[in-house]
Amino acid sequence: MRDCLKSLAVLSCVALLPVACKVVKTPDPEAASAVAQTDEARMAVYAADIWDAKVLPMAKESAVPLQELKAEIAANGLDAVGNAYGLRPEGEANPWNFVSSGEGVIIEANTQSRAAKLAVDIDGNGAADLVVQLGPVVRGTALRDAMPFIIFSDFRDQIEFAKLARALNDLASQSVTLPEGDLVGRRVEFEGVYTLRNAGDAIELVPTKLQVH
Amino acid sequence: MKLNRRHFMSGVTATAVLPLARPAFAAEKGLMAIITPSHDNPFFKAEAVGAEARAIDLGYETLIMVHDDDPNKQSELFDTAIARGVNAIILDNAGADATVAAVQRAKDAGIPSFLIDREIKESGIAISQIVSNNYQGAQLGAEEFVRLMGEAGNYVELVGREADTNAGIRSSGYHDIIDQYPDLVMVAQQSANWSQTEGYEKMETILQANPDIKGVICGNDTMAMGAWAALETAGRTDVIVVGFDGSNDVRDSILAGGIKATVLQPAFRQAQIAVEQADQFLTVGSTGQNEKQLMDCVLITAENAAKLETFALSA
């Protein structure tokens, strides 16, 4: 009887061995998302997975110089320009998202607020042509909605989908590094995504690239 | 499946239990069932009215039913719809989990479902799920709330019914904004189940325990109306109340200087789009859209409230 128990114990140890091995396996993205339980954590992992591999290349590829885009909207209207350069999910009420790049002078910098912002003048007339959202509070879902490979139907529900938008905004905010000192008057190069509901609306760009000189 | 449906149909016709089983004027394109929560909430009434008007325009007969947020009742209504051999079901559902089986049953009977307002937890069963961009809308409402609060003070959150995804998503959108402001302190968070009466009762109790509140943010307009009524009764019209839906009741309160803001869900148009997609699906076999679709919401304040009528904003 004792022998029998002993051999059983040995057997079960042997049986457990491969399981134990699995736990110490080198982590891969799949294992990471399996560990991450909440929507928030899972979407943060997914956002990090696609950020360098897909989001940044897509932004770079779709970027149109901001002044060019503004001129075209003034000439041909938002929908025409949206059809040519815009990105948006299918569906009637979805506004256009655009990716734009450019260079200008910082005329206002609010870096104290939780919703930190830079106002940038491109054409040198002293008025802001766009606002760059620095976060950590970033408005909207432009970054998510501009990515054609992100499709709402692939997600469980709006909660999961919203957490993805938040995770992408967080990555945009985290990837910004600002130099010390007063930013007003300095030149800035930018590339980023924004939503435009109406032709005349203020541009609130979520940066995918930002370089203050 | 087809056989099954015809069988049910003939059963109904033979016994003639349902008064509308044999309409005097047979609609050319068939019958659409429009199933929503109770019309007591004007939001759901607007959906039903919007969907019905569009369906009749497009040549359908309609069967309007309410499930009162009861999944069992909803299940019975689906049986009725299947038995009546409807061509399509337009649905604002009674629970993200509980509804999956009912929609699947309709699908198995060859009847496509087009969901509005609320999602279900699975895709690939309904043809369309058209919902408001609740997260985007909640962020708009929260930003306005933060501004009205001056970025500081104690506040209360009234959340909706837990089984409804929209309750969670709006709360999540609110907190993604509000929690970034450390001087805004939530002293109470309770569910009032989307209900005006419960909103009133919960607000009354919360106010007794926390007289020092400055604001109340609500997951929908009916709860906001209830909370506002309780605050008025207690002589606390200084408290900032923000809702969500864009109902005519809250519009009137905003214009009268009561509730401060709400977020419009384009419910009327949303219901119409669902009917249009159903019609397209029945006529050409595809809606040409992804199953899940989001519609953006609009912030309503004293500035634009006058343009709001029955969940639609005039230009």
Coordinates of C-alpha atoms in Angstrom, one line a residue:
Chain A
M1 CA 0.0 0.0 0.0
R2 CA 2.7 2.4 1.0
D3 CA 4.7 1.5 -2.1
C4 CA 1.7 2.1 -4.1
L5 CA 1.2 5.6 -2.6
K6 CA 4.9 6.3 -3.1
S7 CA 4.8 5.5 -6.7
L8 CA 1.6 7.5 -7.1
A9 CA 3.3 10.4 -5.5
V10 CA 6.3 10.0 -7.9
L11 CA 4.0 9.7 -10.8
S12 CA 2.1 12.8 -10.0
C13 CA 5.3 14.7 -9.5
V14 CA 6.4 13.6 -13.0
A15 CA 3.0 14.6 -14.3
L16 CA 3.3 18.0 -12.8
L17 CA 6.7 18.7 -14.2
P18 CA 5.7 19.8 -17.7
V19 CA 3.1 22.1 -16.2
A20 CA 5.7 23.7 -13.9
C21 CA 7.9 24.1 -17.0
K22 CA 5.2 26.0 -18.8
V23 CA 5.0 28.7 -16.1
V24 CA 8.7 29.7 -16.4
K25 CA 8.5 29.8 -20.2
T26 CA 9.9 33.0 -21.8
P27 CA 7.0 35.4 -21.9
D28 CA 5.5 36.2 -25.3
P29 CA 2.8 38.8 -26.1
E30 CA 0.1 36.1 -25.9
A31 CA 1.1 35.1 -22.5
A32 CA 1.2 38.7 -21.4
S33 CA -2.3 39.3 -22.5
A34 CA -3.5 36.0 -20.9
V35 CA -2.1 37.3 -17.6
A36 CA -3.7 40.7 -18.0
Q37 CA -7.2 40.3 -16.8
T38 CA -9.0 43.6 -16.9
D39 CA -10.1 45.3 -20.1
E40 CA -7.9 48.1 -19.3
A41 CA -4.8 45.9 -18.9
R42 CA -5.5 43.8 -21.9
M43 CA -6.1 46.9 -24.1
A44 CA -2.9 48.5 -22.8
V45 CA -1.0 45.4 -23.9
Y46 CA -2.7 45.4 -27.3
A47 CA -2.1 49.1 -27.8
A48 CA 1.6 48.6 -26.9
D49 CA 1.8 45.7 -29.4
I50 CA 0.5 47.8 -32.3
W51 CA 2.0 51.2 -31.5
D52 CA 5.4 50.8 -33.2
A53 CA 4.4 48.1 -35.5
K54 CA 1.2 49.5 -37.0
V55 CA 0.0 52.8 -35.5
L56 CA 3.1 54.9 -36.1
P57 CA 3.7 53.6 -39.7
M58 CA 0.0 54.2 -40.5
A59 CA 0.3 57.8 -39.2
K60 CA 3.5 58.4 -41.2
E61 CA 2.0 57.0 -44.3
S62 CA -1.3 59.0 -44.1
A63 CA 0.2 62.4 -43.0
V64 CA -0.7 65.4 -45.1
P65 CA 0.9 68.8 -44.5
L66 CA -1.5 70.7 -42.3
Q67 CA -1.5 73.9 -44.3
E68 CA -2.1 72.1 -47.5
L69 CA -5.1 70.2 -46.0
K70 CA -6.6 73.4 -44.6
A71 CA -6.3 75.1 -48.0
E72 CA -8.0 72.2 -49.7
I73 CA -10.8 72.1 -47.1
A74 CA -11.4 75.8 -47.7
A75 CA -11.4 75.3 -51.5
N76 CA -13.4 72.0 -51.8
G77 CA -15.2 71.4 -48.5
L78 CA -14.6 68.9 -45.7
D79 CA -16.3 65.9 -47.3
A80 CA -14.3 66.1 -50.5
V81 CA -11.1 66.4 -48.6
G82 CA -12.2 63.7 -46.2
N83 CA -12.9 61.3 -49.0
A84 CA -9.4 62.0 -50.4
Y85 CA -7.3 62.0 -47.2
G86 CA -9.6 61.3 -44.3
L87 CA -9.8 58.2 -42.2
R88 CA -13.0 57.1 -40.5
P89 CA -15.0 54.1 -39.5
E90 CA -18.0 53.3 -41.7
G91 CA -21.3 54.7 -40.6
E92 CA -23.3 57.8 -41.1
A93 CA -22.4 59.8 -38.0
N94 CA -18.7 59.2 -37.9
P95 CA -16.7 62.4 -38.3
W96 CA -13.5 62.5 -40.4
N97 CA -10.1 62.0 -38.8
F98 CA -7.0 63.3 -40.4
V99 CA -3.3 62.8 -39.9
S100 CA -1.3 66.0 -40.4
S101 CA 2.3 67.0 -40.1
G102 CA 3.9 70.4 -40.0
E103 CA 6.1 72.9 -38.3
G104 CA 5.4 76.1 -36.4
V105 CA 6.1 78.3 -33.4
I106 CA 4.7 77.6 -30.0
I107 CA 2.7 80.7 -29.0
E108 CA 1.1 79.3 -25.8
A109 CA 2.1 76.5 -23.6
N110 CA 0.0 75.1 -20.8
T111 CA 2.1 72.2 -19.3
Q112 CA 0.7 72.5 -15.7
S113 CA -2.8 71.3 -16.4
R114 CA -3.7 67.6 -16.5
A115 CA -4.9 68.4 -20.0
A116 CA -1.6 70.0 -21.1
K117 CA -1.6 71.8 -24.4
L118 CA 0.6 73.7 -26.9
A119 CA -0.9 76.3 -29.2
V120 CA 1.1 76.4 -32.4
D121 CA 1.2 79.1 -35.1
I122 CA 2.2 77.9 -38.5
D123 CA 1.7 80.8 -40.8
G124 CA 3.3 83.4 -38.6
N125 CA 0.1 85.5 -38.1
G126 CA 0.3 85.3 -34.4
A127 CA -2.9 83.2 -34.1
A128 CA -3.0 79.5 -33.2
D129 CA -3.5 77.1 -36.2
L130 CA -3.7 74.1 -34.0
V131 CA -3.6 72.9 -30.5
V132 CA -1.3 69.9 -29.6
Q133 CA -2.8 67.8 -26.8
L134 CA 0.0 66.7 -24.5
G135 CA -2.2 64.9 -21.9
P136 CA -2.2 63.0 -19.7
V137 CA -5.9 63.9 -20.2
V138 CA -6.4 63.6 -24.0
R139 CA -9.7 64.3 -25.5
G140 CA -11.5 62.1 -28.0
T141 CA -10.8 58.9 -29.9
A142 CA -9.2 60.2 -33.0
L143 CA -6.1 58.0 -32.8
R144 CA -8.2 54.8 -32.5
D145 CA -10.8 55.8 -35.1
A146 CA -8.2 56.8 -37.7
M147 CA -6.6 53.3 -37.8
P148 CA -8.3 51.3 -40.5
F149 CA -7.2 48.0 -39.0
I150 CA -9.0 48.6 -35.7
I151 CA -12.6 47.5 -36.2
F152 CA -15.3 47.9 -33.6
S153 CA -16.9 44.6 -34.5
D154 CA -13.7 42.8 -33.4
F155 CA -14.1 44.0 -29.8
R156 CA -16.4 42.6 -27.2
D157 CA -18.2 45.9 -26.4
Q158 CA -17.8 49.6 -26.2
I159 CA -16.0 49.3 -22.8
E160 CA -13.2 47.3 -24.2
F161 CA -13.1 49.5 -27.3
A162 CA -13.0 52.7 -25.1
K163 CA -10.2 51.3 -23.1
L164 CA -8.2 50.8 -26.3
A165 CA -8.8 54.5 -27.2
R166 CA -7.6 55.5 -23.8
A167 CA -4.5 53.2 -24.0
L168 CA -3.5 54.7 -27.4
N169 CA -4.0 58.2 -26.1
D170 CA -1.9 57.3 -23.1
L171 CA 0.9 56.1 -25.4
A172 CA 0.8 59.3 -27.4
S173 CA 1.0 61.3 -24.2
Q174 CA 3.8 59.2 -22.8
S175 CA 5.9 59.4 -26.0
V176 CA 6.1 63.2 -25.8
T177 CA 9.3 64.5 -24.2
L178 CA 9.6 68.3 -23.7
P179 CA 12.7 70.3 -23.1
E180 CA 13.2 72.2 -19.9
G181 CA 12.3 75.9 -19.7
D182 CA 9.9 78.2 -21.4
L183 CA 8.5 76.7 -24.5
V184 CA 6.8 79.8 -25.9
G185 CA 8.6 81.1 -29.0
R186 CA 10.3 77.8 -29.8
R187 CA 9.9 76.0 -33.1
V188 CA 8.1 72.7 -33.0
E189 CA 7.7 69.9 -35.6
F190 CA 4.6 67.7 -35.2
E191 CA 2.7 64.8 -36.7
G192 CA -0.5 63.6 -35.3
V193 CA -4.2 62.7 -35.6
Y194 CA -7.3 64.8 -35.0
T195 CA -11.0 64.6 -35.6
L196 CA -12.7 67.3 -37.6
R197 CA -16.5 67.4 -37.3
N198 CA -17.0 70.7 -39.1
A199 CA -14.7 72.5 -41.5
G200 CA -14.1 75.4 -39.2
D201 CA -13.6 73.5 -36.0
A202 CA -10.4 74.0 -33.9
I203 CA -7.8 71.3 -34.6
E204 CA -6.8 69.4 -31.4
L205 CA -4.1 67.2 -32.5
V206 CA -3.0 64.0 -30.7
P207 CA 0.7 63.7 -31.4
T208 CA 2.4 60.7 -32.9
K209 CA 5.6 62.6 -33.3
L210 CA 6.7 65.8 -31.6
Q211 CA 10.0 67.6 -31.6
V212 CA 10.6 70.9 -29.9
H213 CA 13.7 72.7 -31.1
Chain B
M1 CA -36.0 26.7 -40.8
K2 CA -38.3 28.2 -43.4
L3 CA -40.7 25.3 -42.9
N4 CA -40.7 25.9 -39.2
R5 CA -41.6 29.5 -39.7
R6 CA -44.5 28.8 -42.0
H7 CA -45.7 26.2 -39.5
F8 CA -45.9 28.8 -36.8
M9 CA -47.5 31.3 -39.1
S10 CA -50.3 29.0 -40.1
G11 CA -50.9 28.1 -36.5
V12 CA -51.3 31.8 -35.7
T13 CA -53.6 32.5 -38.6
A14 CA -55.8 29.5 -37.9
T15 CA -56.4 30.4 -34.3
A16 CA -56.4 34.1 -35.0
V17 CA -55.3 35.0 -31.5
L18 CA -53.5 38.1 -32.6
P19 CA -55.8 40.9 -33.8
L20 CA -53.2 42.2 -36.2
A21 CA -52.4 38.9 -37.8
R22 CA -54.5 39.7 -40.8
P23 CA -54.1 43.4 -41.6
A24 CA -56.7 45.1 -43.8
F25 CA -54.0 46.7 -45.9
A26 CA -51.2 44.3 -46.4
A27 CA -47.9 46.1 -46.5
E28 CA -45.9 45.4 -49.7
K29 CA -42.6 44.6 -48.1
G30 CA -43.7 42.7 -45.0
L31 CA -43.6 43.1 -41.3
M32 CA -41.0 44.7 -39.0
A33 CA -41.0 44.1 -35.2
I34 CA -39.8 47.0 -33.2
I35 CA -38.9 46.0 -29.6
T36 CA -37.7 48.5 -27.0
P37 CA -37.8 49.1 -23.3
S38 CA -40.9 50.8 -21.9
H39 CA -42.0 54.0 -23.6
D40 CA -42.4 55.6 -20.2
N41 CA -38.8 56.8 -20.9
P42 CA -39.2 59.3 -23.8
F43 CA -35.8 58.1 -25.2
F44 CA -37.2 54.6 -26.0
K45 CA -40.5 56.1 -27.2
A46 CA -38.5 58.3 -29.7
E47 CA -36.7 55.2 -30.9
A48 CA -39.9 53.4 -31.5
V49 CA -41.6 56.4 -33.2
G50 CA -38.5 57.0 -35.4
A51 CA -38.2 53.4 -36.4
E52 CA -41.9 53.0 -37.1
A53 CA -42.2 56.2 -39.2
R54 CA -39.2 55.1 -41.4
A55 CA -40.5 51.5 -41.7
I56 CA -43.9 52.7 -42.9
D57 CA -42.2 55.1 -45.3
L58 CA -40.3 52.2 -46.8
G59 CA -43.5 50.1 -47.2
Y60 CA -43.4 47.9 -44.1
E61 CA -46.1 47.1 -41.6
T62 CA -44.9 47.3 -38.0
L63 CA -45.3 45.4 -34.8
I64 CA -44.4 47.6 -31.8
M65 CA -43.6 45.8 -28.5
V66 CA -42.0 46.6 -25.2
H67 CA -39.9 44.3 -22.9
D68 CA -39.8 46.6 -19.8
D69 CA -36.1 45.6 -19.4
D70 CA -37.2 42.1 -18.5
P71 CA -35.2 39.4 -20.4
N72 CA -37.9 36.8 -19.9
K73 CA -40.5 39.1 -21.4
Q74 CA -38.1 39.9 -24.2
S75 CA -37.7 36.2 -24.9
E76 CA -41.5 35.9 -25.2
L77 CA -41.7 38.8 -27.5
F78 CA -39.1 37.2 -29.7
D79 CA -41.3 34.1 -29.8
T80 CA -44.2 36.2 -30.8
A81 CA -42.2 37.9 -33.5
I82 CA -40.9 34.5 -34.8
A83 CA -44.5 33.1 -34.7
R84 CA -45.8 36.2 -36.6
G85 CA -43.1 35.5 -39.2
V86 CA -41.7 39.1 -39.1
N87 CA -39.2 39.9 -41.8
A88 CA -36.8 41.8 -39.5
I89 CA -36.5 42.7 -35.8
I90 CA -35.4 46.2 -34.7
L91 CA -34.3 45.9 -31.1
D92 CA -33.2 47.9 -28.1
N93 CA -32.4 45.0 -25.9
A94 CA -32.9 43.9 -22.3
G95 CA -29.4 42.9 -21.3
A96 CA -26.1 42.4 -23.1
D97 CA -25.8 38.7 -22.0
A98 CA -29.4 37.6 -21.8
T99 CA -30.2 38.9 -25.3
V100 CA -27.7 36.7 -27.1
A101 CA -29.9 33.6 -27.0
A102 CA -33.0 35.4 -28.2
V103 CA -31.3 37.0 -31.2
Q104 CA -29.7 33.6 -32.0
R105 CA -33.2 32.1 -32.0
A106 CA -34.5 34.6 -34.4
K107 CA -31.5 34.1 -36.6
D108 CA -32.1 30.3 -36.6
A109 CA -35.7 31.0 -37.7
G110 CA -34.3 33.1 -40.6
I111 CA -35.1 36.5 -39.1
P112 CA -32.3 39.1 -39.0
S113 CA -32.0 41.4 -36.0
F114 CA -30.9 45.1 -36.1
L115 CA -29.8 46.4 -32.7
I116 CA -29.9 50.0 -31.6
D117 CA -28.7 51.8 -28.5
R118 CA -27.4 48.8 -26.6
E119 CA -24.9 46.2 -27.6
I120 CA -24.9 42.5 -27.0
K121 CA -21.8 40.6 -25.8
E122 CA -21.4 38.7 -29.1
S123 CA -21.0 39.6 -32.7
G124 CA -21.9 37.6 -35.7
I125 CA -25.5 37.0 -34.6
A126 CA -27.2 40.3 -35.3
I127 CA -26.8 42.0 -38.7
S128 CA -26.2 45.4 -37.3
Q129 CA -25.5 46.9 -33.8
I130 CA -25.8 50.6 -34.1
V131 CA -25.0 52.3 -30.8
S132 CA -24.2 55.8 -29.6
N133 CA -20.6 56.5 -29.0
N134 CA -21.3 56.5 -25.3
Y135 CA -17.6 56.8 -24.3
Q136 CA -17.1 59.9 -26.5
G137 CA -20.4 61.3 -25.2
A138 CA -19.5 60.7 -21.6
Q139 CA -16.2 62.4 -22.0
L140 CA -18.0 65.5 -23.4
G141 CA -20.4 65.4 -20.4
A142 CA -17.5 65.0 -18.0
E143 CA -15.5 67.8 -19.5
E144 CA -18.5 70.1 -19.1
F145 CA -19.1 68.9 -15.5
V146 CA -15.4 69.5 -14.6
R147 CA -15.6 73.0 -16.1
L148 CA -18.9 73.8 -14.2
M149 CA -17.4 72.4 -11.0
G150 CA -14.4 74.7 -11.4
E151 CA -12.2 71.5 -11.3
A152 CA -12.9 71.1 -7.5
G153 CA -15.5 69.9 -5.0
N154 CA -17.4 66.9 -3.7
Y155 CA -19.7 65.2 -6.2
V156 CA -22.1 62.2 -6.6
E157 CA -22.4 59.8 -9.4
L158 CA -25.8 58.1 -10.2
V159 CA -25.1 55.1 -12.5
G160 CA -27.5 53.1 -14.6
R161 CA -28.6 49.5 -14.5
E162 CA -25.7 47.2 -14.1
A163 CA -26.7 44.6 -16.7
D164 CA -26.6 47.3 -19.3
T165 CA -23.2 47.9 -21.0
N166 CA -24.1 51.6 -21.4
A167 CA -24.1 52.1 -17.6
G168 CA -20.5 50.9 -17.4
I169 CA -19.3 52.7 -20.5
R170 CA -20.7 56.0 -19.5
S171 CA -19.3 55.7 -16.0
S172 CA -15.9 54.8 -17.4
G173 CA -16.0 57.8 -19.8
Y174 CA -16.9 60.1 -16.9
H175 CA -14.1 58.8 -14.7
D176 CA -11.4 58.8 -17.4
I177 CA -11.9 62.6 -17.4
I178 CA -13.0 63.4 -13.8
D179 CA -10.4 61.2 -12.0
Q180 CA -7.6 63.3 -13.6
Y181 CA -8.6 66.2 -11.3
P182 CA -7.5 65.3 -7.8
D183 CA -9.6 68.1 -6.2
L184 CA -12.8 66.5 -7.5
V185 CA -13.9 64.0 -4.9
M186 CA -16.6 61.4 -5.4
V187 CA -18.5 61.1 -2.1
A188 CA -21.1 58.6 -3.3
Q189 CA -21.7 56.4 -6.3
Q190 CA -25.0 54.5 -6.6
S191 CA -27.1 52.8 -9.2
A192 CA -30.6 54.3 -9.7
N193 CA -31.3 51.8 -12.5
W194 CA -32.0 54.5 -15.1
S195 CA -35.2 55.4 -13.1
Q196 CA -36.5 58.8 -12.2
T197 CA -38.2 57.6 -9.0
E198 CA -35.0 55.8 -7.9
G199 CA -33.0 58.9 -8.8
Y200 CA -35.2 60.9 -6.6
E201 CA -35.0 58.5 -3.6
K202 CA -31.2 57.9 -3.9
M203 CA -30.5 61.6 -4.2
E204 CA -32.6 62.3 -1.1
T205 CA -30.7 59.7 1.0
I206 CA -27.3 60.7 -0.3
L207 CA -28.0 64.4 0.3
Q208 CA -28.8 63.6 4.0
A209 CA -25.4 61.9 4.5
N210 CA -23.5 64.3 2.3
P211 CA -24.9 67.8 2.6
D212 CA -21.6 69.3 1.3
I213 CA -22.0 68.2 -2.3
K214 CA -21.4 70.6 -5.2
G215 CA -22.4 68.4 -8.2
V216 CA -24.2 65.3 -9.4
I217 CA -23.3 63.5 -12.7
C218 CA -25.9 61.0 -13.9
G219 CA -25.8 58.1 -16.4
N220 CA -29.0 59.2 -18.0
D221 CA -31.6 62.0 -18.1
T222 CA -34.4 60.3 -16.2
M223 CA -32.1 59.8 -13.2
A224 CA -30.9 63.4 -13.6
M225 CA -34.6 64.6 -13.5
G226 CA -35.2 62.6 -10.3
A227 CA -32.0 63.9 -8.7
W228 CA -32.9 67.5 -9.7
A229 CA -36.4 67.1 -8.2
A230 CA -34.9 65.9 -4.9
L231 CA -32.4 68.8 -4.9
E232 CA -35.2 71.3 -5.5
T233 CA -37.3 69.8 -2.7
A234 CA -34.3 70.1 -0.4
G235 CA -33.8 73.7 -1.5
R236 CA -30.4 72.8 -3.1
T237 CA -30.8 74.3 -6.5
D238 CA -27.1 75.4 -6.2
V239 CA -26.0 71.8 -7.0
I240 CA -24.7 71.3 -10.5
V241 CA -26.5 68.4 -12.3
V242 CA -25.4 66.9 -15.6
G243 CA -27.3 64.1 -17.4
F244 CA -27.1 62.0 -20.6
D245 CA -29.6 61.3 -23.4
G246 CA -30.8 64.7 -24.5
S247 CA -34.5 64.4 -23.6
N248 CA -37.0 67.2 -24.0
D249 CA -37.5 67.2 -20.2
V250 CA -33.9 67.9 -19.5
R251 CA -33.8 70.4 -22.4
D252 CA -36.6 72.4 -20.7
S253 CA -34.9 72.2 -17.3
I254 CA -31.6 73.5 -18.9
L255 CA -33.5 76.4 -20.5
A256 CA -35.2 77.2 -17.2
G257 CA -31.8 77.3 -15.4
G258 CA -32.2 73.9 -13.6
I259 CA -30.0 71.0 -14.9
K260 CA -26.9 72.4 -16.4
A261 CA -26.0 70.1 -19.3
T262 CA -26.7 66.7 -21.0
V263 CA -25.4 64.7 -23.9
L264 CA -27.5 64.1 -26.9
Q265 CA -27.7 60.6 -28.3
P266 CA -29.2 60.8 -31.8
A267 CA -31.8 58.2 -30.9
F268 CA -34.4 59.2 -33.4
R269 CA -32.0 59.0 -36.4
Q270 CA -30.3 55.9 -35.0
A271 CA -33.6 54.0 -35.0
Q272 CA -34.2 55.2 -38.6
I273 CA -30.8 54.0 -39.7
A274 CA -31.5 50.6 -38.3
V275 CA -34.7 50.4 -40.3
E276 CA -32.9 51.6 -43.4
Q277 CA -30.2 48.9 -43.0
A278 CA -32.8 46.3 -42.4
D279 CA -34.6 47.3 -45.6
Q280 CA -31.3 47.2 -47.5
F281 CA -30.4 43.8 -46.0
L282 CA -33.9 42.4 -47.0
T283 CA -33.7 43.9 -50.5
V284 CA -30.1 43.3 -51.5
G285 CA -28.8 40.9 -48.9
S286 CA -26.3 43.2 -47.3
T287 CA -26.2 46.4 -45.3
G288 CA -22.8 47.4 -46.8
Q289 CA -21.7 48.3 -43.2
N290 CA -19.7 46.6 -40.5
E291 CA -22.0 44.9 -37.9
K292 CA -21.0 47.3 -35.1
Q293 CA -21.4 51.0 -35.7
L294 CA -20.9 54.0 -33.5
M295 CA -22.7 57.3 -33.7
D296 CA -21.2 60.3 -32.1
C297 CA -23.0 62.3 -29.3
V298 CA -23.3 66.0 -28.9
L299 CA -23.0 68.2 -25.8
I300 CA -26.2 70.1 -24.9
T301 CA -25.9 73.2 -22.8
A302 CA -28.0 76.4 -22.5
E303 CA -26.4 77.6 -25.7
N304 CA -27.9 75.0 -28.0
A305 CA -30.7 73.4 -25.9
A306 CA -33.4 75.4 -27.8
K307 CA -32.5 73.5 -31.0
L308 CA -33.2 70.2 -29.4
E309 CA -36.4 68.3 -30.1
T310 CA -37.2 64.6 -29.6
F311 CA -33.6 63.4 -29.6
A312 CA -32.6 65.3 -32.7
L313 CA -30.8 68.6 -33.1
S314 CA -32.0 71.0 -35.8
A315 CA -29.4 72.9 -37.8

